[in-house]
Tab-separated table of C-alpha atoms in Angstrom:
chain	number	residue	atom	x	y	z
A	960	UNK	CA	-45.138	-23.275	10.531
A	961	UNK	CA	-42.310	-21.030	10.478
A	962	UNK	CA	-38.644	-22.424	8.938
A	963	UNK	CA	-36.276	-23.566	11.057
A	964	UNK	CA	-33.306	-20.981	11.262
A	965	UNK	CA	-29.737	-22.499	10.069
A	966	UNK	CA	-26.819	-21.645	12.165
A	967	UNK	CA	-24.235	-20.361	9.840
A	968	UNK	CA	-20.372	-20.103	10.724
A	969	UNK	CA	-20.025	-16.230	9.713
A	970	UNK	CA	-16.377	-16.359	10.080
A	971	UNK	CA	-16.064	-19.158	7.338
A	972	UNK	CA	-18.223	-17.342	4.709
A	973	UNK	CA	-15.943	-14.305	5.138
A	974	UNK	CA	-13.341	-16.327	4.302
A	975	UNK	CA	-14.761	-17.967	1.383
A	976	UNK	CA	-16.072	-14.534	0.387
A	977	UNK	CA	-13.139	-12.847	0.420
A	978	UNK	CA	-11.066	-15.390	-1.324
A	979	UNK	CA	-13.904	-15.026	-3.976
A	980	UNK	CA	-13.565	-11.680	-4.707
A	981	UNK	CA	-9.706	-11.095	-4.674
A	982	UNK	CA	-9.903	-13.927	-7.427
A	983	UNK	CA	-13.038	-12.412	-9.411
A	984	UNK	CA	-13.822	-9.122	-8.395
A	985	UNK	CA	-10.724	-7.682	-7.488
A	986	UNK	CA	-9.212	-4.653	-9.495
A	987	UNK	CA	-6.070	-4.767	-11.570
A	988	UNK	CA	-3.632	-2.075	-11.002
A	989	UNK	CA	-3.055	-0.150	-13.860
A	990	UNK	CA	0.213	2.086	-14.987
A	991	UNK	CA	-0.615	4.930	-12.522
A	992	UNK	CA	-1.507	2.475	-9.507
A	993	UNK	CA	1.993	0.604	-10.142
A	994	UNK	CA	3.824	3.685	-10.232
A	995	UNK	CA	2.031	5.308	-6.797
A	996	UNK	CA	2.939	1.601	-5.609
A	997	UNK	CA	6.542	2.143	-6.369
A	998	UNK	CA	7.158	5.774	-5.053
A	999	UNK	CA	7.570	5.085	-1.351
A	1000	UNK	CA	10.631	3.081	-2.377
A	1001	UNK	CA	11.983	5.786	-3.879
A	1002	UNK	CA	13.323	6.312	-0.441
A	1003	UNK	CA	15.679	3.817	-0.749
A	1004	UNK	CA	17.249	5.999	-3.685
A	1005	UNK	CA	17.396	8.764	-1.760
A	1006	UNK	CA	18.873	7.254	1.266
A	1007	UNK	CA	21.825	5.942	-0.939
A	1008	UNK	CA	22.488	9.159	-2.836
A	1009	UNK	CA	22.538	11.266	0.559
A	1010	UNK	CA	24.873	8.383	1.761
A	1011	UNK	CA	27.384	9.027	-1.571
A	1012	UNK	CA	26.944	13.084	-1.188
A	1013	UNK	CA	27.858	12.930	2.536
A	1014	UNK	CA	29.907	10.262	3.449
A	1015	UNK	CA	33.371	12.375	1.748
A	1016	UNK	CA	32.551	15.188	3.947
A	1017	UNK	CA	32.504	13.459	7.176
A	1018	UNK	CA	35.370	11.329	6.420
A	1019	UNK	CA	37.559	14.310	5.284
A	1020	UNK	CA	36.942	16.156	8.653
A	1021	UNK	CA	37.330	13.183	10.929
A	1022	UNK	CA	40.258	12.244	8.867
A	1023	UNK	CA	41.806	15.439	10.601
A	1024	UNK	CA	40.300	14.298	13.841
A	1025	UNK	CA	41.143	10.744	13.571
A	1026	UNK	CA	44.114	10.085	11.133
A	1027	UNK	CA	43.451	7.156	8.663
A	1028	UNK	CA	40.135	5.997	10.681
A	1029	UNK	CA	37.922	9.008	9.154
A	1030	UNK	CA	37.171	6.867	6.456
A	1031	UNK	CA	34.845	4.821	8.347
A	1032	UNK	CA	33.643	7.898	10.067
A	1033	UNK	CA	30.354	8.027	7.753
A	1034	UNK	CA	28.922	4.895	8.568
A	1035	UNK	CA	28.648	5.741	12.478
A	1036	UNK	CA	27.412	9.722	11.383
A	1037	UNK	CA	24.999	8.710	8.227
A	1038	UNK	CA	23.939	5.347	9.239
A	1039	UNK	CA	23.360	6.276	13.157
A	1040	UNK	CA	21.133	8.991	12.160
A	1041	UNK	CA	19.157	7.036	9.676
A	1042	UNK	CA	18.462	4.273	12.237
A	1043	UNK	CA	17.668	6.929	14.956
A	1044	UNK	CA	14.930	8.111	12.723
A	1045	UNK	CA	13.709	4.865	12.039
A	1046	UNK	CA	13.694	3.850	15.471
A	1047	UNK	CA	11.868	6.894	16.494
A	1048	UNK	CA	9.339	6.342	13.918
A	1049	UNK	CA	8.592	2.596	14.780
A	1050	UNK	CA	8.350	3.699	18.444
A	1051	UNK	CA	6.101	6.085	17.732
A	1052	UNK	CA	3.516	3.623	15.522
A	1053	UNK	CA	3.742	1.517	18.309
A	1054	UNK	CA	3.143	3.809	21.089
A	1055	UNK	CA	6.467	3.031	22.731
A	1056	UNK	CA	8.325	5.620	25.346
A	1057	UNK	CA	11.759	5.942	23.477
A	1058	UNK	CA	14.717	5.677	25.988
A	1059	UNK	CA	16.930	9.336	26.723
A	1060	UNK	CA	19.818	7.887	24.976
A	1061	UNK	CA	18.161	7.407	21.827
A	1062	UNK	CA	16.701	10.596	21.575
A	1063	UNK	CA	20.154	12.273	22.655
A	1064	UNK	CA	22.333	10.423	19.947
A	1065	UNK	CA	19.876	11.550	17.636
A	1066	UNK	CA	19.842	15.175	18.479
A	1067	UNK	CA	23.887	14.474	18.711
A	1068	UNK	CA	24.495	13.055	15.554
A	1069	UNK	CA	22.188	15.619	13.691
A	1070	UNK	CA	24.108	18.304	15.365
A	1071	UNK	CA	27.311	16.239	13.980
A	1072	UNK	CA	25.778	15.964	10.421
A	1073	UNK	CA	25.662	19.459	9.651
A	1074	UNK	CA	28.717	20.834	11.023
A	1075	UNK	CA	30.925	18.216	9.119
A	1076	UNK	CA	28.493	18.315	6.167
A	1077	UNK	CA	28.842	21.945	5.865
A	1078	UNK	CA	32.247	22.599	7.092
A	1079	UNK	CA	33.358	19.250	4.440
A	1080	UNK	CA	31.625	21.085	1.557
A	1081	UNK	CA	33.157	24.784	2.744
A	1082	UNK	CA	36.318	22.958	2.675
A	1083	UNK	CA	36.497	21.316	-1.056
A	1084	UNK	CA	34.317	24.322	-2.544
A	1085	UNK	CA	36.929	26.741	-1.032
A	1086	UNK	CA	39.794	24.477	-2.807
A	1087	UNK	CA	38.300	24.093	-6.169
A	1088	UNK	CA	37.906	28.019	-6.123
A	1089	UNK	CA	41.684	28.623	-4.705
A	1090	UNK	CA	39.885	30.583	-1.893
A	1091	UNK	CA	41.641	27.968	0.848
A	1092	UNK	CA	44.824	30.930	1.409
A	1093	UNK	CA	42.194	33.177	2.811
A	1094	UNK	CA	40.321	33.205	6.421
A	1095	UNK	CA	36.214	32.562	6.671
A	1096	UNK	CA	36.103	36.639	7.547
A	1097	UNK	CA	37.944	37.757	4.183
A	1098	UNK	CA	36.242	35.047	2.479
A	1099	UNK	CA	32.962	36.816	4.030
A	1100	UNK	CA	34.408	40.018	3.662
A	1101	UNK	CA	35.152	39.171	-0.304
A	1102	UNK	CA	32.023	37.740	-1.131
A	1103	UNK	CA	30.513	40.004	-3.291
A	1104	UNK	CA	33.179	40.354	-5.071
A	1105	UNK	CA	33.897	36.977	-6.184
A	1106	UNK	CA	33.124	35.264	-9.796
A	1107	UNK	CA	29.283	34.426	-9.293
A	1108	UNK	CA	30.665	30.600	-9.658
A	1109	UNK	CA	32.324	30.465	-6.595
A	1110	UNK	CA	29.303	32.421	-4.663
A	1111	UNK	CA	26.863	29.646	-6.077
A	1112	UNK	CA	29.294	27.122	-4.845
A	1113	UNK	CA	29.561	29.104	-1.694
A	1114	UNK	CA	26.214	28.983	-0.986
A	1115	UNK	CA	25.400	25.408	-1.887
A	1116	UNK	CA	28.378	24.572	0.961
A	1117	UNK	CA	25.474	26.352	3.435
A	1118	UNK	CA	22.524	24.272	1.866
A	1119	UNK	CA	24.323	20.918	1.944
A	1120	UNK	CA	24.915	21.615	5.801
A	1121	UNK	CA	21.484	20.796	6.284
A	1122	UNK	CA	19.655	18.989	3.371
A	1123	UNK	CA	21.883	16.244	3.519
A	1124	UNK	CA	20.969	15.646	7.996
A	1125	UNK	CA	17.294	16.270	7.392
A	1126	UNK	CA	17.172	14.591	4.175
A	1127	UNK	CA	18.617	11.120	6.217
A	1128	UNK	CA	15.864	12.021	9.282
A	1129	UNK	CA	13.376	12.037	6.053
A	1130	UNK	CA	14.915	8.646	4.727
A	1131	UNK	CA	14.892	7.453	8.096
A	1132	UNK	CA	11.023	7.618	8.475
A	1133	UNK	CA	10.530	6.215	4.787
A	1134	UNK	CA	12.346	3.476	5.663
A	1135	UNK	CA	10.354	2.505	8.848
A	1136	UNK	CA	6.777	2.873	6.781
A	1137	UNK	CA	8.215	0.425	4.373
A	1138	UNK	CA	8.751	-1.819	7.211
A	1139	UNK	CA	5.234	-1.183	8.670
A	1140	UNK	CA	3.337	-1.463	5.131
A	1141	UNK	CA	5.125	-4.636	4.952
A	1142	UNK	CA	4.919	-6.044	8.545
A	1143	UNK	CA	0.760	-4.999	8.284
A	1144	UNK	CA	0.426	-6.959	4.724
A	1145	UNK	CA	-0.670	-3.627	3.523
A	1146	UNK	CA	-1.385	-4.016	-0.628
A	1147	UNK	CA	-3.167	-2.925	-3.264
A	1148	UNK	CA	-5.881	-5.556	-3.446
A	1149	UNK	CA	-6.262	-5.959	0.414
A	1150	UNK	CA	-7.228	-2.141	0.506
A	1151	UNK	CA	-9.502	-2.317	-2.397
A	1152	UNK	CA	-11.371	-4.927	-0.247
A	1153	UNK	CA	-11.675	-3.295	3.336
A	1154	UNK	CA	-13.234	-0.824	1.165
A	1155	UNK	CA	-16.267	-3.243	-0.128
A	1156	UNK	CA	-15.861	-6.320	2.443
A	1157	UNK	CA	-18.929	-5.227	4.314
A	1158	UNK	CA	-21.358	-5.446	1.231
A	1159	UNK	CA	-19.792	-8.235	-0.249
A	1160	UNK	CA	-20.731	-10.079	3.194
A	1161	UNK	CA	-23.700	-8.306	3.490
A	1162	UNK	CA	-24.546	-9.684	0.460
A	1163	UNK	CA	-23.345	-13.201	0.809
A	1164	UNK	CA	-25.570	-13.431	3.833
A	1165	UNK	CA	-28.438	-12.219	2.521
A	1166	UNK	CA	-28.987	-14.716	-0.150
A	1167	UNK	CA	-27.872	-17.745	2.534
A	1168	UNK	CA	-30.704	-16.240	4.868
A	1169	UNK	CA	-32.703	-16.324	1.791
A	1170	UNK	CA	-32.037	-19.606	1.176
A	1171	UNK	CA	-32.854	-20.494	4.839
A	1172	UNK	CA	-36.242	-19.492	3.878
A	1173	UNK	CA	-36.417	-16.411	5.713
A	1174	UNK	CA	-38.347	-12.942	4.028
A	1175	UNK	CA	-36.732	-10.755	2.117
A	1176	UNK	CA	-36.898	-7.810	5.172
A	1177	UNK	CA	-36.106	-10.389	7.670
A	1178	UNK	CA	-33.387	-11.602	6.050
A	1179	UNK	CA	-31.468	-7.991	4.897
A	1180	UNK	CA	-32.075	-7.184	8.995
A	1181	UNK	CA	-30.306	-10.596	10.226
A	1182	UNK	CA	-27.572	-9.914	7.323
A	1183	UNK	CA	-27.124	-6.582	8.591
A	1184	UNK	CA	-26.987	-7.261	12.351
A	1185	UNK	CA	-24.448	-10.365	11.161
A	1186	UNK	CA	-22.126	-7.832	9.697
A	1187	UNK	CA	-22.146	-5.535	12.417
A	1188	UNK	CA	-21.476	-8.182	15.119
A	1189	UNK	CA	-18.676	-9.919	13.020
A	1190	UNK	CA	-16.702	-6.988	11.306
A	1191	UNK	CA	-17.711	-4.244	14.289
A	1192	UNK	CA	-18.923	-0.368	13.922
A	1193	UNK	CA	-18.250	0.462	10.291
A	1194	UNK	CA	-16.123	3.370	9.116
A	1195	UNK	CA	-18.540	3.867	6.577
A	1196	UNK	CA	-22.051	1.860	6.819
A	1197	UNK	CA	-23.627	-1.174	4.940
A	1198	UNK	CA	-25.446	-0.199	1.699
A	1199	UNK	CA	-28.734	-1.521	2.633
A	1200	UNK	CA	-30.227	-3.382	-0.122
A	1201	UNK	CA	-33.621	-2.275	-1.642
A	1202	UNK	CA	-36.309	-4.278	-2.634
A	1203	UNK	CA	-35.272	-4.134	-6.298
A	1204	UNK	CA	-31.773	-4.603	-5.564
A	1205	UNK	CA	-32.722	-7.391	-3.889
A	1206	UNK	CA	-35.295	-8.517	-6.104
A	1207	UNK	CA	-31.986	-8.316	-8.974
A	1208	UNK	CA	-29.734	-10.384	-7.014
A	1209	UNK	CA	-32.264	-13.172	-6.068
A	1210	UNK	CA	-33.414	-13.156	-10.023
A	1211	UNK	CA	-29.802	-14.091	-11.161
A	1212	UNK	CA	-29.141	-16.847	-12.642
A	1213	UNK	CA	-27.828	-19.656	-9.549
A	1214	UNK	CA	-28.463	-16.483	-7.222
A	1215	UNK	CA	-29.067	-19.233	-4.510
A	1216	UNK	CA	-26.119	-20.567	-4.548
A	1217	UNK	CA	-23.921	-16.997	-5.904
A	1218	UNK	CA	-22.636	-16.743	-2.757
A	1219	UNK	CA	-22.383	-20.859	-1.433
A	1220	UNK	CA	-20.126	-22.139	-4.212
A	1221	UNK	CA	-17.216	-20.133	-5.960
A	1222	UNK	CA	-17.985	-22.417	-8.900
A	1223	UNK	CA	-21.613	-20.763	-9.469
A	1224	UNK	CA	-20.027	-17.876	-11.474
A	1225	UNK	CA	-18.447	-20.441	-13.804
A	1226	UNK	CA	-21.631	-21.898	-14.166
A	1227	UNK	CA	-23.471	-18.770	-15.530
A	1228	UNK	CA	-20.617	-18.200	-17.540
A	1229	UNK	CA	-21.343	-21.644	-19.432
A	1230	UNK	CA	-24.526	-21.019	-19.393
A	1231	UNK	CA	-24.253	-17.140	-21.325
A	1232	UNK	CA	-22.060	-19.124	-24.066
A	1233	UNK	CA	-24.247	-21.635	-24.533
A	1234	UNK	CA	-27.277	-19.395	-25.397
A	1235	UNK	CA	-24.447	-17.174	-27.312
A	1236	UNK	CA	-21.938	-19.443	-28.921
A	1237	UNK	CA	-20.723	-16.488	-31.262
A	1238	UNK	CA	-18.739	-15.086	-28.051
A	1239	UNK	CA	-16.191	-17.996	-28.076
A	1240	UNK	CA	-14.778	-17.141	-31.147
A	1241	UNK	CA	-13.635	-13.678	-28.985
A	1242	UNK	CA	-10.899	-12.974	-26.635
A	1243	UNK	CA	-11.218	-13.012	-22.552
A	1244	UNK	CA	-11.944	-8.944	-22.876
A	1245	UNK	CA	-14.777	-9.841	-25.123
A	1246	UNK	CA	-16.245	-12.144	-24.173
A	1247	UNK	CA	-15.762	-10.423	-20.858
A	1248	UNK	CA	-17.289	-7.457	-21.724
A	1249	UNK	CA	-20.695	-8.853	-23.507
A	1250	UNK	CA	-21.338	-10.865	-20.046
A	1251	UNK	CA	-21.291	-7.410	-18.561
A	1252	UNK	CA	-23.861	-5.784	-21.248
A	1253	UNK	CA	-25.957	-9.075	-20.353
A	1254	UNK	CA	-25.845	-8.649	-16.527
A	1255	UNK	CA	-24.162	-11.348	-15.961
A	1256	UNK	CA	-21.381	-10.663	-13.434
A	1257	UNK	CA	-18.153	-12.547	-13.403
A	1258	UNK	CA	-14.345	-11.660	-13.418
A	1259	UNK	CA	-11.937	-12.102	-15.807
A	1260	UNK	CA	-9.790	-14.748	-14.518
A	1261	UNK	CA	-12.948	-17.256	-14.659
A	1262	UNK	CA	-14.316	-16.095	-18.138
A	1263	UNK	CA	-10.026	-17.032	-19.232
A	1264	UNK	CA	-10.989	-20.669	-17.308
A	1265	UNK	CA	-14.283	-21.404	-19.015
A	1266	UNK	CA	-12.638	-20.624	-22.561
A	1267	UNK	CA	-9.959	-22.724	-21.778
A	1268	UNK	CA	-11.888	-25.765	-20.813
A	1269	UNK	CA	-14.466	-25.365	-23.781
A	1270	UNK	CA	-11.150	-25.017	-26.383
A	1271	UNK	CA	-9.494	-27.961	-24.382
A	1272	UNK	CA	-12.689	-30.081	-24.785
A	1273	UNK	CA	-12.963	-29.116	-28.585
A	1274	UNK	CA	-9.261	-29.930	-29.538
């Protein structure tokens, strides 16, 4: 008589599963991942010190447009470019048709940028080197032979004209993937797992179909069709198990129930120390590490729970 075939609620062992593994299996960033985590806010930095660079510039040369209002000429020059580029950005993630206007202020206000930008810095370098008596064609016409100072200065004017526009489109777009990462829950740990959820499922349903009663190449075929009806095509396939793999996981100790209850892994944890007492006189690492040269699998944030119970329950 063949077994009767369980219905299982796929959806709800994902969920368990992946709550499992972010608190077991999950990998800690190190120095290097926390510093590549922190370098697209760097942005933020960069955004400010373009800001402080440009912001006298345009307010000098409205300030001759606009008498005492030039001062407040930066935040519609700076800050309207930056959000143009942002905007742009976010439309384009989402597919959206920008409207004219947008697309004109933004080829406006870049235009904007690096005139006053480079005729604010042509300005105070040509002060600071008493060059402001002379016209732009002697200046020209003088150029090579004034002190190499003033040249350098000269030419930085030029550069500034247009690092400090492009440099706000770049801040711009910076600013809007922030917003996406963040608006997408995009982190560390959730990108280590869409990287192994489909064999941590694939797994998880295996043993249940084991369980069920069902043969071992029965079962890693209805596991495998599981995962490809509930997660989709995969971007990179299922690791089929082998017979030996198989044979490994099944062999484990509470293998039945690995994958059923979260509180299995404490359970072989228990178990390794009580066969190996020596090990709780070591730290989590360890104790943590000699469960690994066992084959015993666990994480480190339930190896840190089972030595806290056993010293509670010894004090």
């Amino acid at each position: 008589m063949k077994p009767k075939h369980k219905s299982h609620d796929i959806a709800t062992i994902y969920r368990r599963e992946r709550a499992r593994w972010l608190k077991e299996e999950a990998p800690r960033r190190s120095f290097r991942h926390l510093v590549a985590a922190s370098v697209p806010y760097w942005i933020v930095i960069v955004a400010l010190v373009l800001f402080g660079l440009s912001a006298p510039h345009t307010a000098k040369i409205f300030t001759m447009l606009t008498p005492r209002w030039g001062i407040i000429a930066p935040i519609g020059v700076e800050f309207g470019l930056l959000y143009a580029a942002f905007r742009r950005r976010l439309a384009h993630s989402a597919d959206e048709k920008l409207p004219w206007t947008l697309w004109a202020m933004e080829i406006l206000l870049f235009i904007t940028a690096i005139l006053v930008n480079g005729a604010g810095a042509f300005v105070s370098v040509v002060s600071v080197t008493n060059l402001d008596s002379l016209s732009f064609t002697a200046i020209m016409e003088q150029f090579t032979i004034l002190p190499a100072t003033s040249q350098a200065a000269l030419i930085m004017a030029a550069l500034s004209s247009l690092i400090i526009p492009i440099g706000t489109l770049v801040a711009g777009d910076g600013l809007a993937d922030l917003t996406l990462d963040q608006r997408e829950g995009r982190n560390f740990k959730e990108q280590q797992w869409q990287q192994v959820q489909r064999d941590v499922l694939y797994r998880a349903l295996y043993v249940t179909y084991k369980v069920d009663g069902l043969r071992d190449k029965q079962a890693r075929k209805r596991a495998y069709d599981a995962v490809e009806g509930y997660l989709g095509s995969p971007a990179s396939p299922v690791r089929s198990l082998s017979a030996e793999s198989a044979q490994q996981i099944l062999s484990a100790p509470n293998a039945q129930i690995t994958h059923a209850q979260p509180e299995s892994v404490k359970s072989r944890i228990r178990a390794h120390l009580a066969e190996h007492p020596e090990l709780l006189e070591l730290s989590v690492n360890g104790v943590l590490s000699a469960l690994n040269e066992h084959g015993v699998q666990a994480g480190r944030t339930s190896v840190a729970e089972v030595l806290r119970e056993h010293r509670l329950t010894t004090q």
